């Protein structure tokens, strides 16, 4: 209930932060896909903790094991199960929150909903769960690549520092720096800001932008499962996300229809739009133009400062962040955003096969 | 495929703008609920065209008929089917778009996806479909009311005109003016702006905000079906929506964790948060505080001006808006946003019943 | 919740026996299918009451209306809603069972489950609901026909009277007699038996057999959604069904593996099986051979005799069948079995499109 | 796609016979359930190979590991992942079937459907997958036990040898003998028969009966998800099953309504039925009486004899069973039938919580 995503390309994740392992079953991956394990690992490495000085210094190598669904290097059409063992389980780090609710974490709501919770590291509510999404998303990417679809996310904002719009960026440079902003000048400032925030024992929010190129026309299912609605849900399901906009987004509300409408033109025999305020989606269906969207991440809730709170019994208490945490989540969120986008598109690609006779 | 919403409180809508009828089946409404037909009609009336000078002057009374699932005024637990006949079908108004793609409409994408489309009034892609959602949402509201849950949406922005934040508004005043903005001064300016836009034969975007009070703690299902992720999907599935944010939203990314975190306090024996940047949702689960979110609507695509485009064969063409259309969609979008919010919450209310032994 | 069937070719039915109307939404019918309304009506006519002397003499013409999803005679890929108004609503006939539970009907269980029920004619539990399935099944048949798939059901048993196995029958003769048994000699005896049962103011059970020819190899989804498992569920969901078997069925348990196994042979370049104990399905997937199965129907519960029972308060009571009922349900069940088989196959046909790259 | 079962109590299985591991995720198990690992292991032991002289002599201890969802011995409401490593992987035993289709196995249909297959031991089509079901079913049983529900399956037929009806049996004796038939005299004959079949290098079919006591009134969801329809699907999804009947079943078709109807009586304030031809289910909903049904298993397809077949290219070939296989599957099928019944009931138990206000 709530741990599955997708209709035909369908994933189910499991696992707690400090339990034995986390993982994912991918059900519905078409047969015959070459499963490149090196690529899956490289995607996990982009997400893993300890990768740079501006992420948590926790060490987890996030190596994975495929238990099923792949035979002689190819998908067989049966469920692909992937398991990532948890290694760095310093559970003692968390005894202080067994009975106390950390502000802006899920401790209180899990306790109230379930009556019982694995408090260690946030248990199921930990962002560690996203490693399973990245592994599954890597397989979705392999599928999409065969259709030529390219997904590129990057950090476009940290605090008030903003990168230029994507059309002015060279997205191949995203991995050139540790903050994953393809604009070198902005990247440098972002890194300095995050470093300062870390020294302040605080955290800060940011925005991840994502651009999808070469999407075939026709993906997305009206009425409720519009392409951008599923992208929105997928992004909002990532820990710490507070907002989603695509195409002209919130800024578009200030425009007039005569400014906002994307006129159709015939470009060498191909019907395209002159502008792209629509963000590549019209009526919930891809129109072949670039799909682009932004995802807002709040500042990480765990800070290295004392905070007032209450315990299970409602008594006043103080919690202070312990352990090793990210001062800003967006650099590591880039591959997660890409993974979720890939899962959405792979699913719609398969769903679209059943639309016509 | 894509025409259903919900897991336990589940709706399936059908119908085209200019076909015989539109409607909805609600499957999973608990038995024994008093179905107040007057209330359902009043909700439909809030959405219907022709209700004021700033909406389309098209006349449709949107009267509905319940075909099943209600016996002696109460739900029986079986599917509730509701049909709204289409009355004002001036199909001839649409012959000019049979072969031509209107800019920023779904004509092109439907044609490419399905190979065939009912072009009259946008067919299935018409916002007329949302009447079915409002009817179903009214029943969801009846269910939620019994739990004390209150859902209030209102227009918070038109173009660049913005109302104050919700905590400074008296939401009982929303229906006092035709633009549905509870701040009288802003409302007046918004009405004047929309009127001007109409005279300019143009359209303009806006934002609908929504506040949900008295939600029980514990609604929402981790991991993928987080409460705010489903709200986001539900809102993004409404025609013309470009963005969704809840709680601190996009503005929250600029804050530090020490500013953003909501400390827990014991308020007369009840655990609450001192601030509410979380927007009533933590870890995807309601925490009992106000849930609040914003929904961005682009300017309506149909404008009363000539626009360049192409036809099915890719030849250059000109389309000009005909018929009677809204210069700004947000006043009529208010009950739609409420309806979708009600459907999301009703579903989670039922899903939450199966969480504990 | 229980009123939907199918994954990609998906139906939702609604309606009570004596409410305003019954109907169905078909979501996922591929675009571009010619919707032959005459054929749909002819299928409904095979199911309708009053069609012969051995069925109920109730008169309902079961004429239908398509509300959406069809444009200029073709499916558009959007939901197809079909409504059948209820005409012969002699609700007074049912006042005697408002508070009394008819033996072997669903009165008691609906009352206990929902706390409220539409008692008139059994309400939602009435076999009248199957008209909606037949209408939807007719569209599934139109889809399957384009693939060459043929579905033929017939009455193979009434009481102890059995027709020969299907391989010895000419299935084109099924509609030649009112009991729908393609063996004329057996048909005659069956008709006489049902007639006698009717005179005895009693009812009797029977078996409907079904043969599906020309199914493409590869339909059916392991592990849980095996082709025969879905066929079984679909058949068992029909009112009055008590059993399902396919291929060698219950008789197969008495055989040895060396007798039961179907050897593969190369028949002019096509891999086939020499025998077909498998019933056209191996490992839950169609192998291209004839799919055949049997469906057991109990005697109709409504009999024209006094029966002891209790009322809602648990007081002893007597009910006697009133109105006009079938002495044997199987002749009218033939098109229902075919409809459900068509819905299962159409769904698997679409699901199979997403299996390979 | 086909590897999931259930709506609220939902399982997803994965794994091939000779891959690294098999397993299951259970999503939707209510929080707070004591997870008795000893009981889970004891259920797996009832299914495991090598348990007696009449089963395969293959040795697998089927020990399992819980990776998530359980904290301090209790379910937390998050997904419970269970993994069983494959140990006895004599893959070489299967090189002879890499390119050849075993009669009445799924080799041919998997190859045609997916274009690729893991041929070792049948891969995903192997009954080894059912170990995952038994593990999940054990947890469902723990949930049902708290409601007092008891599920007892047993072998009621092997070849033509039949046990008396369940009302004449002491079901507590099922585990007293290796064939799992609670009638000692019949059990002895069955064991002798299976032994003889084994010596004949052949196999034989059988029937597993199942009786469920103390089911609450109200479980099962009309219209398509009737309790017996889901039981039927669940049973038919087990390898080698060819038929399902409940209550009076196929024999019931020979009765008249006046014989078959179950009259209601007031038994000390409780409404019950005098007879139980309905098999505890009326209108698809449990009525509180015993639920009983029969499941037909064909003879195991692998026999220790030469059989004619073809290879992938359609050339004639001969296969002969190698390795260690069951001469009759029903003794080991007993816990599988119980597991699937438990999964169906646990799901309906949760679904029923959302039916009333």
Coordinates of N, CA and C in Angstrom, one line a residue, chain D residues 201-289:
Chain D
X201 N 8.1 -45.0 -12.7 CA 8.7 -43.8 -13.3 C 7.7 -42.9 -14.0
X202 N 6.5 -42.8 -13.3 CA 5.4 -42.0 -13.8 C 4.9 -41.1 -12.7
X203 N 3.8 -40.4 -13.0 CA 3.3 -39.4 -12.0 C 1.8 -39.6 -12.0
X204 N 1.1 -39.0 -11.0 CA -0.4 -39.1 -10.9 C -0.9 -37.8 -10.3
X205 N -2.2 -37.5 -10.7 CA -2.8 -36.3 -10.2 C -3.6 -36.5 -8.9
X206 N -4.2 -35.4 -8.4 CA -4.9 -35.5 -7.1 C -5.7 -34.3 -6.9
X207 N -6.4 -34.3 -5.8 CA -7.3 -33.2 -5.4 C -6.9 -32.8 -4.0
X208 N -6.8 -31.5 -3.8 CA -6.7 -30.9 -2.4 C -8.0 -30.2 -2.1
X209 N -8.5 -30.6 -0.9 CA -9.7 -29.9 -0.4 C -9.3 -29.0 0.7
X210 N -10.1 -27.9 0.9 CA -9.8 -27.0 1.9 C -11.1 -26.5 2.6
X211 N -11.0 -26.4 3.9 CA -12.1 -26.0 4.7 C -11.7 -24.8 5.6
X212 N -12.5 -23.7 5.5 CA -12.2 -22.5 6.3 C -13.3 -22.3 7.3
X213 N -13.0 -22.3 8.6 CA -13.9 -22.2 9.6 C -13.8 -20.8 10.3
X214 N -14.9 -20.3 10.8 CA -15.0 -19.1 11.6 C -14.7 -17.8 10.8
X215 N -15.0 -17.9 9.5 CA -14.8 -16.6 8.7 C -15.9 -15.6 9.2
X216 N -15.6 -14.4 9.4 CA -16.6 -13.4 9.7 C -17.6 -13.3 8.6
X217 N -18.8 -12.9 8.9 CA -19.8 -12.6 7.8 C -19.4 -11.4 7.1
X218 N -19.5 -11.3 5.8 CA -19.3 -10.1 5.1 C -18.0 -10.0 4.3
X219 N -17.2 -11.0 4.2 CA -16.0 -10.9 3.4 C -16.3 -11.2 2.0
X220 N -15.6 -10.5 1.1 CA -15.8 -10.7 -0.4 C -16.4 -9.4 -1.0
X221 N -16.1 -9.1 -2.2 CA -16.5 -7.8 -2.8 C -17.3 -8.1 -4.1
X222 N -18.5 -7.9 -4.1 CA -19.2 -7.9 -5.3 C -18.7 -6.7 -6.2
X223 N -18.8 -6.9 -7.5 CA -19.4 -7.9 -8.3 C -18.3 -8.9 -8.9
X224 N -17.1 -8.3 -9.2 CA -16.1 -9.2 -9.9 C -15.2 -9.8 -8.9
X225 N -15.1 -9.2 -7.7 CA -14.2 -9.8 -6.7 C -14.9 -10.5 -5.7
X226 N -15.8 -11.4 -6.1 CA -16.5 -12.3 -5.2 C -15.5 -13.1 -4.4
X227 N -15.9 -13.4 -3.2 CA -15.0 -14.2 -2.4 C -14.5 -15.5 -3.1
X228 N -15.5 -16.3 -3.7 CA -15.2 -17.5 -4.3 C -14.4 -17.3 -5.6
X229 N -14.7 -16.2 -6.3 CA -14.0 -15.9 -7.5 C -12.5 -15.6 -7.3
X230 N -12.2 -14.9 -6.2 CA -10.8 -14.7 -5.8 C -10.2 -16.0 -5.4
X231 N -10.9 -16.8 -4.6 CA -10.3 -18.0 -4.2 C -10.0 -18.9 -5.4
X232 N -10.9 -18.8 -6.4 CA -10.7 -19.6 -7.6 C -9.5 -19.2 -8.3
X233 N -9.4 -17.9 -8.5 CA -8.2 -17.4 -9.2 C -6.9 -17.7 -8.4
X234 N -7.0 -17.6 -7.1 CA -5.8 -17.8 -6.3 C -5.4 -19.3 -6.5
X235 N -6.3 -20.2 -6.5 CA -6.0 -21.6 -6.6 C -5.5 -22.0 -8.0
X236 N -6.2 -21.4 -9.0 CA -5.9 -21.7 -10.4 C -4.5 -21.1 -10.7
X237 N -4.0 -20.2 -9.9 CA -2.7 -19.6 -10.2 C -1.6 -20.5 -9.7
X238 N -1.9 -21.6 -8.9 CA -0.9 -22.5 -8.4 C -0.6 -23.5 -9.6
X239 N 0.7 -23.8 -9.7 CA 1.1 -24.7 -10.8 C 0.4 -26.0 -10.8
X240 N 0.0 -26.5 -12.0 CA -0.6 -27.8 -12.2 C -2.1 -27.9 -11.8
X241 N -2.7 -26.7 -11.4 CA -4.1 -26.8 -11.1 C -5.0 -26.7 -12.4
X242 N -6.0 -27.6 -12.4 CA -6.8 -27.6 -13.6 C -8.3 -27.3 -13.3
X243 N -8.7 -27.3 -12.0 CA -10.1 -27.0 -11.7 C -10.3 -26.6 -10.3
X244 N -11.4 -25.9 -10.1 CA -11.8 -25.4 -8.8 C -13.3 -25.4 -8.7
X245 N -13.8 -25.9 -7.5 CA -15.2 -25.9 -7.3 C -15.4 -25.6 -5.8
X246 N -16.5 -24.9 -5.4 CA -16.7 -24.7 -4.0 C -18.2 -25.1 -3.7
X247 N -18.5 -25.3 -2.4 CA -19.8 -25.7 -2.1 C -20.2 -26.9 -2.9
X248 N -21.4 -26.9 -3.4 CA -21.9 -28.1 -4.1 C -21.1 -28.4 -5.4
X249 N -20.5 -27.4 -6.0 CA -19.6 -27.5 -7.1 C -20.3 -28.1 -8.3
X250 N -19.5 -28.9 -9.1 CA -20.0 -29.5 -10.3 C -21.2 -30.5 -10.0
X251 N -21.1 -31.1 -8.9 CA -22.2 -32.0 -8.5 C -23.5 -31.3 -8.3
X252 N -23.4 -30.0 -7.9 CA -24.6 -29.2 -7.6 C -25.5 -29.0 -8.8
X253 N -24.9 -29.1 -10.0 CA -25.7 -28.8 -11.2 C -26.8 -29.8 -11.4
X254 N -26.7 -31.0 -10.8 CA -27.7 -32.0 -11.0 C -28.8 -31.9 -10.1
X255 N -28.7 -31.0 -9.1 CA -29.8 -30.8 -8.1 C -30.8 -29.9 -8.6
X256 N -32.0 -30.0 -7.9 CA -33.0 -29.0 -8.2 C -32.9 -27.9 -7.1
X257 N -33.4 -26.7 -7.4 CA -33.4 -25.6 -6.5 C -34.0 -26.0 -5.1
X258 N -35.0 -26.8 -5.1 CA -35.7 -27.1 -3.9 C -34.8 -28.0 -3.0
X259 N -33.8 -28.7 -3.7 CA -32.9 -29.5 -2.9 C -31.7 -28.7 -2.5
X260 N -31.3 -27.8 -3.3 CA -30.0 -27.1 -3.2 C -30.1 -25.9 -2.3
X261 N -31.2 -25.3 -2.2 CA -31.3 -24.1 -1.4 C -31.0 -24.3 0.1
X262 N -30.3 -23.4 0.7 CA -30.0 -23.5 2.1 C -30.9 -22.6 2.9
X263 N -31.8 -23.2 3.6 CA -32.8 -22.4 4.4 C -32.1 -21.8 5.6
X264 N -32.6 -20.6 5.9 CA -32.1 -19.9 7.0 C -32.8 -20.3 8.3
X265 N -32.0 -20.4 9.4 CA -32.6 -20.8 10.7 C -32.0 -19.9 11.7
X266 N -32.7 -19.7 12.8 CA -32.2 -18.9 13.9 C -31.7 -19.9 15.0
X267 N -30.3 -19.9 15.1 CA -29.7 -20.9 16.0 C -29.2 -20.2 17.2
X268 N -30.1 -20.1 18.2 CA -29.7 -19.4 19.4 C -29.3 -18.0 19.2
X269 N -30.1 -17.3 18.4 CA -29.9 -15.9 18.2 C -29.0 -15.6 17.0
X270 N -28.4 -16.6 16.5 CA -27.5 -16.4 15.3 C -28.2 -16.9 14.1
X271 N -28.1 -16.1 13.0 CA -28.8 -16.6 11.8 C -27.8 -17.5 11.1
X272 N -28.2 -18.7 10.8 CA -27.4 -19.6 10.1 C -28.1 -20.3 9.0
X273 N -27.5 -21.2 8.3 CA -28.2 -22.0 7.3 C -28.3 -23.4 7.7
X274 N -29.3 -24.1 7.4 CA -29.6 -25.5 7.8 C -28.7 -26.4 7.1
X275 N -28.5 -26.2 5.8 CA -27.6 -27.0 5.0 C -26.5 -26.0 4.5
X276 N -25.5 -26.5 3.8 CA -24.5 -25.5 3.3 C -24.0 -25.9 1.9
X277 N -25.0 -26.0 1.0 CA -24.6 -26.2 -0.4 C -23.9 -24.9 -0.9
X278 N -24.2 -23.8 -0.3 CA -23.6 -22.6 -0.8 C -22.1 -22.5 -0.5
X279 N -21.6 -23.4 0.4 CA -20.1 -23.4 0.7 C -19.7 -22.2 1.4
X280 N -20.6 -21.6 2.2 CA -20.2 -20.5 3.1 C -20.1 -19.1 2.3
X281 N -20.6 -19.1 1.1 CA -20.5 -17.9 0.3 C -21.8 -17.7 -0.4
X282 N -22.4 -16.5 -0.3 CA -23.7 -16.2 -1.0 C -23.6 -14.8 -1.6
X283 N -23.8 -14.8 -2.9 CA -23.6 -13.5 -3.6 C -22.2 -13.0 -3.6
X284 N -21.2 -13.9 -3.4 CA -19.8 -13.6 -3.4 C -19.3 -13.1 -2.0
X285 N -20.2 -13.2 -1.0 CA -19.9 -12.7 0.4 C -20.0 -13.8 1.4
X286 N -19.1 -13.9 2.3 CA -19.1 -15.0 3.3 C -20.3 -14.8 4.2
X287 N -21.0 -16.0 4.5 CA -22.2 -15.9 5.3 C -21.9 -16.5 6.7
X288 N -20.7 -16.8 7.0 CA -20.3 -17.3 8.4 C -20.3 -18.8 8.5
X289 N -20.8 -19.5 7.5 CA -20.8 -21.0 7.5 C -19.4 -21.4 7.0

